[in-house]
Coordinates of N, CA and C and ligand atoms in Angstrom, one line a residue:
M3 N -59.1 45.0 91.0 CA -58.5 44.4 89.7 C -58.8 43.0 89.6
T4 N -59.3 42.6 88.5 CA -59.5 41.2 88.2 C -58.6 40.8 87.0
A5 N -58.3 39.5 87.1 CA -57.4 39.0 86.0 C -58.2 39.1 84.7
M6 N -57.5 39.4 83.6 CA -58.2 39.5 82.3 C -58.6 38.2 81.8
E7 N -59.9 38.0 81.6 CA -60.4 36.8 81.0 C -60.3 36.8 79.5
P8 N -59.9 35.7 78.9 CA -59.9 35.7 77.5 C -61.3 36.0 76.9
L9 N -61.4 36.7 75.9 CA -62.7 37.0 75.3 C -63.2 35.8 74.6
P10 N -64.5 35.6 74.7 CA -65.1 34.5 73.9 C -65.0 34.8 72.5
Q11 N -65.0 33.8 71.7 CA -64.7 34.0 70.2 C -65.7 35.0 69.6
N12 N -67.0 34.9 69.9 CA -67.9 35.8 69.2 C -67.7 37.3 69.6
E13 N -67.3 37.5 70.9 CA -67.0 38.9 71.3 C -65.8 39.4 70.6
L14 N -64.8 38.5 70.4 CA -63.6 38.9 69.7 C -64.0 39.3 68.3
R15 N -64.8 38.5 67.7 CA -65.3 38.8 66.3 C -66.0 40.1 66.2
D16 N -66.8 40.4 67.3 CA -67.5 41.7 67.3 C -66.5 42.9 67.4
L17 N -65.5 42.7 68.2 CA -64.5 43.7 68.3 C -63.7 43.9 67.0
Y18 N -63.4 42.8 66.4 CA -62.8 43.0 65.1 C -63.7 43.7 64.1
R19 N -65.0 43.3 64.1 CA -65.9 44.0 63.2 C -65.9 45.5 63.5
E20 N -66.0 45.8 64.7 CA -66.0 47.2 65.1 C -64.7 47.9 64.6
L21 N -63.6 47.3 64.7 CA -62.3 47.9 64.3 C -62.4 48.1 62.8
I22 N -62.9 47.1 62.0 CA -63.0 47.3 60.6 C -63.9 48.4 60.2
L23 N -65.1 48.5 60.9 CA -66.0 49.5 60.6 C -65.5 50.9 60.9
D24 N -64.8 50.9 62.0 CA -64.2 52.2 62.5 C -63.2 52.7 61.4
H25 N -62.3 51.8 61.0 CA -61.3 52.3 60.0 C -62.0 52.6 58.6
A26 N -63.1 51.9 58.3 CA -63.8 52.1 57.0 C -64.5 53.5 57.1
R27 N -65.0 53.8 58.2 CA -65.8 55.1 58.3 C -64.8 56.3 58.5
N28 N -63.8 56.0 59.2 CA -62.8 57.1 59.5 C -61.4 56.7 59.1
P29 N -61.2 56.5 57.8 CA -59.9 56.0 57.4 C -58.7 57.0 57.9
R30 N -57.7 56.3 58.5 CA -56.5 57.1 59.0 C -55.6 57.4 57.8
H31 N -55.0 58.6 57.9 CA -54.0 59.0 56.8 C -54.6 58.9 55.4
F32 N -55.8 59.5 55.3 CA -56.5 59.4 54.0 C -56.2 60.7 53.3
G33 N -55.8 60.6 52.1 CA -55.5 61.8 51.3 C -54.1 61.7 50.7
K34 N -53.8 62.7 49.8 CA -52.5 62.7 49.2 C -51.4 63.0 50.2
L35 N -50.3 62.3 50.1 CA -49.2 62.6 51.0 C -48.3 63.5 50.3
E36 N -48.0 64.7 50.9 CA -47.1 65.7 50.4 C -45.7 65.1 50.5
N37 N -44.9 65.4 49.5 CA -43.5 64.9 49.5 C -43.4 63.4 49.5
A38 N -44.3 62.7 48.9 CA -44.2 61.3 48.9 C -43.0 60.9 48.0
S39 N -42.3 59.9 48.4 CA -41.2 59.4 47.5 C -41.5 58.2 46.7
H40 N -42.6 57.5 47.2 CA -43.0 56.3 46.5 C -44.5 56.3 46.4
Q41 N -45.0 55.7 45.4 CA -46.5 55.5 45.3 C -46.8 54.4 44.4
A42 N -48.0 53.8 44.6 CA -48.5 52.7 43.8 C -50.0 52.7 43.8
D43 N -50.5 52.3 42.6 CA -52.0 52.2 42.5 C -52.3 50.7 42.6
G44 N -53.5 50.5 43.2 CA -54.0 49.1 43.3 C -55.5 49.2 42.8
I45 N -55.8 48.2 42.0 CA -57.2 48.1 41.6 C -57.7 46.7 41.7
N46 N -58.9 46.6 42.1 CA -59.6 45.3 42.2 C -60.9 45.4 41.4
P47 N -60.8 45.0 40.1 CA -61.9 45.2 39.2 C -63.2 44.5 39.7
L48 N -63.0 43.3 40.4 CA -64.1 42.5 40.7 C -65.1 43.2 41.7
C49 N -64.4 44.1 42.5 CA -65.2 44.8 43.5 C -65.4 46.3 43.2
G50 N -64.4 46.8 42.4 CA -64.4 48.2 42.1 C -63.6 49.0 43.1
D51 N -62.7 48.3 43.8 CA -61.8 49.0 44.7 C -60.6 49.6 44.0
K52 N -60.4 50.9 44.3 CA -59.2 51.6 43.6 C -58.6 52.4 44.7
L53 N -57.3 52.2 44.8 CA -56.6 53.0 45.8 C -55.2 53.4 45.3
R54 N -54.7 54.5 45.8 CA -53.3 54.9 45.5 C -52.7 55.1 46.9
L55 N -51.6 54.3 47.0 CA -50.8 54.4 48.3 C -49.6 55.2 48.1
Y56 N -49.4 56.1 49.1 CA -48.2 57.0 49.1 C -47.3 56.6 50.3
L57 N -46.0 56.7 50.0 CA -45.0 56.5 51.1 C -44.0 57.6 51.1
R58 N -43.5 58.0 52.2 CA -42.4 58.9 52.3 C -41.3 58.1 52.9
V59 N -40.3 57.7 52.1 CA -39.2 56.9 52.6 C -38.0 57.8 52.9
D60 N -37.4 57.7 54.0 CA -36.2 58.5 54.3 C -34.9 57.9 53.8
K61 N -33.8 58.6 54.0 CA -32.6 58.1 53.4 C -32.1 56.8 54.0
D62 N -32.6 56.4 55.2 CA -32.2 55.2 55.8 C -33.2 54.0 55.4
E63 N -34.0 54.3 54.3 CA -34.9 53.2 53.9 C -36.0 52.9 54.9
R64 N -36.3 54.0 55.7 CA -37.4 53.8 56.7 C -38.6 54.6 56.2
I65 N -39.8 54.0 56.5 CA -41.0 54.7 56.0 C -41.4 55.7 57.1
A66 N -41.2 57.0 56.7 CA -41.5 58.1 57.6 C -43.0 58.3 57.7
A67 N -43.7 58.1 56.6 CA -45.1 58.4 56.6 C -45.8 57.6 55.5
A68 N -47.0 57.3 55.7 CA -47.8 56.5 54.6 C -49.2 57.1 54.6
A69 N -49.8 57.2 53.4 CA -51.2 57.7 53.3 C -51.8 57.0 52.1
F70 N -53.1 57.1 51.9 CA -53.7 56.6 50.7 C -54.9 57.4 50.4
E71 N -55.3 57.3 49.1 CA -56.6 57.9 48.7 C -57.2 56.9 47.7
G72 N -58.5 57.1 47.5 CA -59.2 56.3 46.6 C -60.6 55.9 47.1
S73 N -61.2 54.9 46.5 CA -62.5 54.5 47.0 C -62.6 53.0 46.8
G74 N -63.5 52.5 47.6 CA -63.7 51.0 47.6 C -64.6 50.6 48.7
C75 N -64.7 49.3 48.8 CA -65.6 48.8 49.9 C -65.0 48.9 51.2
A76 N -65.8 48.7 52.2 CA -65.3 48.9 53.6 C -64.1 48.1 53.9
I77 N -64.0 46.9 53.4 CA -62.9 46.0 53.7 C -61.6 46.6 53.1
S78 N -61.7 47.0 51.9 CA -60.5 47.5 51.2 C -60.0 48.8 51.9
V79 N -60.9 49.7 52.2 CA -60.6 51.0 52.9 C -60.0 50.7 54.3
A80 N -60.6 49.8 55.0 CA -60.2 49.5 56.4 C -58.8 48.9 56.3
S81 N -58.6 48.1 55.4 CA -57.3 47.4 55.3 C -56.2 48.4 55.0
A82 N -56.5 49.3 54.0 CA -55.5 50.4 53.7 C -55.2 51.3 54.9
S83 N -56.3 51.6 55.6 CA -56.1 52.5 56.8 C -55.3 51.8 57.8
L84 N -55.5 50.5 58.1 CA -54.7 49.8 59.0 C -53.3 49.7 58.6
L85 N -53.1 49.6 57.3 CA -51.7 49.5 56.7 C -51.0 50.8 57.0
T86 N -51.6 51.9 56.8 CA -50.9 53.2 57.0 C -50.5 53.4 58.4
E87 N -51.3 52.8 59.4 CA -50.9 52.9 60.8 C -49.8 52.0 61.1
T88 N -49.8 50.8 60.4 CA -48.8 49.8 60.7 C -47.4 50.1 60.2
V89 N -47.3 50.7 59.1 CA -46.0 50.8 58.5 C -45.2 52.0 58.8
A90 N -45.9 53.0 59.4 CA -45.2 54.3 59.7 C -44.1 54.0 60.7
G91 N -42.8 54.3 60.4 CA -41.7 54.2 61.3 C -40.9 52.9 61.1
I92 N -41.4 52.0 60.3 CA -40.6 50.8 60.1 C -39.8 50.8 58.8
S93 N -38.9 49.9 58.7 CA -38.0 49.9 57.5 C -38.8 49.3 56.3
C94 N -38.4 49.6 55.1 CA -39.0 49.0 53.9 C -38.9 47.5 53.9
A95 N -37.8 47.0 54.4 CA -37.7 45.5 54.4 C -38.7 44.9 55.4
E96 N -38.9 45.5 56.5 CA -39.9 45.1 57.5 C -41.3 45.2 56.9
A97 N -41.5 46.3 56.2 CA -42.9 46.5 55.6 C -43.2 45.4 54.6
K98 N -42.2 44.9 53.9 CA -42.5 43.9 52.9 C -42.7 42.5 53.6
D99 N -42.0 42.3 54.7 CA -42.2 41.1 55.5 C -43.7 41.1 56.1
Y100 N -44.0 42.3 56.6 CA -45.4 42.4 57.1 C -46.4 42.2 56.1
S101 N -46.2 42.7 54.9 CA -47.1 42.5 53.8 C -47.3 41.0 53.5
N102 N -46.2 40.4 53.4 CA -46.2 38.9 53.1 C -47.0 38.2 54.2
D103 N -46.8 38.6 55.4 CA -47.5 37.9 56.6 C -49.0 38.1 56.4
V104 N -49.4 39.4 56.1 CA -50.8 39.7 56.1 C -51.4 38.9 54.9
I105 N -50.8 38.9 53.8 CA -51.3 38.2 52.6 C -51.5 36.7 52.9
Q106 N -50.5 36.2 53.6 CA -50.6 34.8 54.0 C -51.7 34.5 55.0
L107 N -51.9 35.5 55.9 CA -53.0 35.4 56.8 C -54.3 35.3 56.1
L108 N -54.4 36.1 55.0 CA -55.7 36.2 54.3 C -56.0 35.0 53.5
V109 N -55.0 34.4 52.9 CA -55.2 33.3 52.0 C -55.1 31.9 52.6
E110 N -54.4 31.8 53.8 CA -54.2 30.5 54.3 C -55.2 30.2 55.4
D111 N -54.9 29.1 56.1 CA -55.9 28.5 57.0 C -55.9 29.2 58.3
G112 N -55.0 30.1 58.6 CA -55.0 30.8 59.9 C -54.2 30.1 60.9
S113 N -53.5 29.1 60.5 CA -52.6 28.4 61.5 C -51.4 29.3 61.8
K114 N -51.1 30.2 60.9 CA -50.0 31.1 61.1 C -50.4 32.2 62.1
E115 N -49.5 32.4 63.1 CA -49.7 33.5 64.0 C -49.1 34.7 63.5
L116 N -49.8 35.8 63.6 CA -49.1 37.1 63.3 C -48.2 37.5 64.4
R117 N -47.1 38.2 64.1 CA -46.3 38.7 65.1 C -47.0 39.7 65.9
P118 N -46.7 39.9 67.2 CA -47.5 40.7 68.1 C -47.7 42.1 67.6
E119 N -46.8 42.7 67.0 CA -47.0 44.1 66.5 C -48.0 44.2 65.4
L120 N -48.5 43.1 64.9 CA -49.5 43.1 63.8 C -50.8 42.6 64.4
H121 N -51.0 42.5 65.7 CA -52.2 41.8 66.2 C -53.5 42.4 65.7
K122 N -53.5 43.8 65.5 CA -54.7 44.4 65.0 C -55.2 43.8 63.7
L123 N -54.2 43.4 62.9 CA -54.5 42.9 61.5 C -55.3 41.6 61.5
N124 N -55.3 40.9 62.7 CA -56.1 39.7 62.8 C -57.6 40.1 62.5
A125 N -57.9 41.3 62.6 CA -59.3 41.7 62.3 C -59.6 41.4 60.8
L126 N -58.6 41.4 60.0 CA -58.8 41.2 58.6 C -59.0 39.7 58.3
A127 N -58.6 38.9 59.2 CA -58.6 37.4 58.9 C -60.0 36.9 58.7
G128 N -61.0 37.6 59.2 CA -62.4 37.2 59.0 C -62.8 37.0 57.5
V129 N -62.1 37.7 56.7 CA -62.5 37.7 55.2 C -62.2 36.3 54.6
R130 N -61.4 35.5 55.3 CA -61.1 34.2 54.8 C -62.4 33.4 54.5
E131 N -63.4 33.7 55.3 CA -64.7 33.0 55.1 C -65.4 33.5 53.8
F132 N -64.9 34.6 53.2 CA -65.5 35.2 52.0 C -64.5 35.4 51.0
P133 N -64.2 34.3 50.1 CA -63.1 34.4 49.2 C -63.1 35.6 48.3
A134 N -64.2 36.1 47.9 CA -64.2 37.3 47.1 C -63.6 38.5 47.8
R135 N -63.7 38.5 49.1 CA -63.2 39.7 49.9 C -61.7 39.6 50.2
V136 N -61.1 38.5 49.9 CA -59.7 38.4 50.2 C -58.9 39.4 49.3
K137 N -59.4 39.6 48.1 CA -58.7 40.5 47.2 C -58.9 42.0 47.7
C138 N -60.0 42.2 48.3 CA -60.3 43.6 48.8 C -59.3 43.8 50.0
A139 N -59.1 42.9 50.8 CA -58.3 43.0 52.0 C -56.8 43.1 51.7
S140 N -56.4 42.3 50.6 CA -55.0 42.2 50.3 C -54.5 43.3 49.4
L141 N -55.4 44.1 48.7 CA -55.1 45.0 47.7 C -54.0 46.0 48.2
A142 N -54.3 46.7 49.3 CA -53.4 47.7 49.8 C -52.0 47.1 50.1
W143 N -52.0 45.9 50.6 CA -50.7 45.3 51.0 C -49.9 44.9 49.8
R144 N -50.6 44.5 48.7 CA -49.8 44.3 47.4 C -49.3 45.6 46.9
A145 N -50.1 46.6 47.0 CA -49.7 47.9 46.5 C -48.5 48.4 47.3
L146 N -48.4 48.1 48.6 CA -47.3 48.4 49.4 C -46.0 47.9 48.9
C147 N -46.0 46.6 48.5 CA -44.8 46.0 48.0 C -44.4 46.7 46.7
S148 N -45.4 47.0 45.9 CA -45.2 47.6 44.6 C -44.6 49.0 44.8
A149 N -45.1 49.7 45.7 CA -44.6 51.1 46.0 C -43.1 51.0 46.4
I150 N -42.8 50.1 47.3 CA -41.5 50.0 47.8 C -40.5 49.6 46.7
D151 N -41.0 48.7 45.8 CA -40.1 48.3 44.7 C -40.1 49.3 43.6
N152 N -40.9 50.4 43.8 CA -41.0 51.4 42.7 C -41.4 50.9 41.4
E153 N -42.3 49.9 41.4 CA -42.8 49.4 40.1 C -43.8 50.4 39.6
N154 N -43.8 50.6 38.3 CA -44.7 51.7 37.8 C -46.1 51.2 37.4
S155 N -46.2 50.0 37.1 CA -47.5 49.5 36.6 C -48.4 49.2 37.8
P156 N -49.7 49.6 37.7 CA -50.6 49.4 38.8 C -50.8 48.0 39.1
I157 N -51.0 47.7 40.4 CA -51.3 46.3 40.8 C -52.8 46.1 40.5
S158 N -53.1 45.0 39.9 CA -54.5 44.6 39.8 C -54.6 43.2 40.3
T159 N -55.8 42.9 41.0 CA -56.0 41.6 41.5 C -56.3 40.6 40.4
E160 N -56.7 41.2 39.2 CA -57.0 40.3 38.1 C -55.8 40.5 37.1
H161 N -55.5 39.4 36.4 CA -54.4 39.5 35.4 C -54.9 39.0 34.1
Ligands
LIG12 ZN1 -63.7 45.4 47.8

């Protein structure tokens, strides 16, 4: 056994890229969710990303299941896929907090640390270098808030 060495920055970036590509190629929880109690559409006209997010929220306001369908670029699909993994089993209030944290991570300078349970989502932070991609990565998270609030109008990154 050797002590774990911290990964050099470029290896970490490679791992993150692998994670994004893996989720883009094999999105988790992809497809319509049966018995969904909440749903929201998100569109990003600049890139052509379109997704519909489904949630099944139980009587204790806990997200029992999440799924999505739609089409878009690798970043938007990977972000939605990571989202469905992240929010299953947590409360709606927590999910909205998580969403705010991720959106902040995407738009801010990265000084903010994500809470440990969101560590995988650091993979999305790379898009900060590509401002046009921020909307791709944040789309699903904005749709999440909309679904929880049961807003009926689709979320668009452009107003
Ligand atoms: Zn996109």
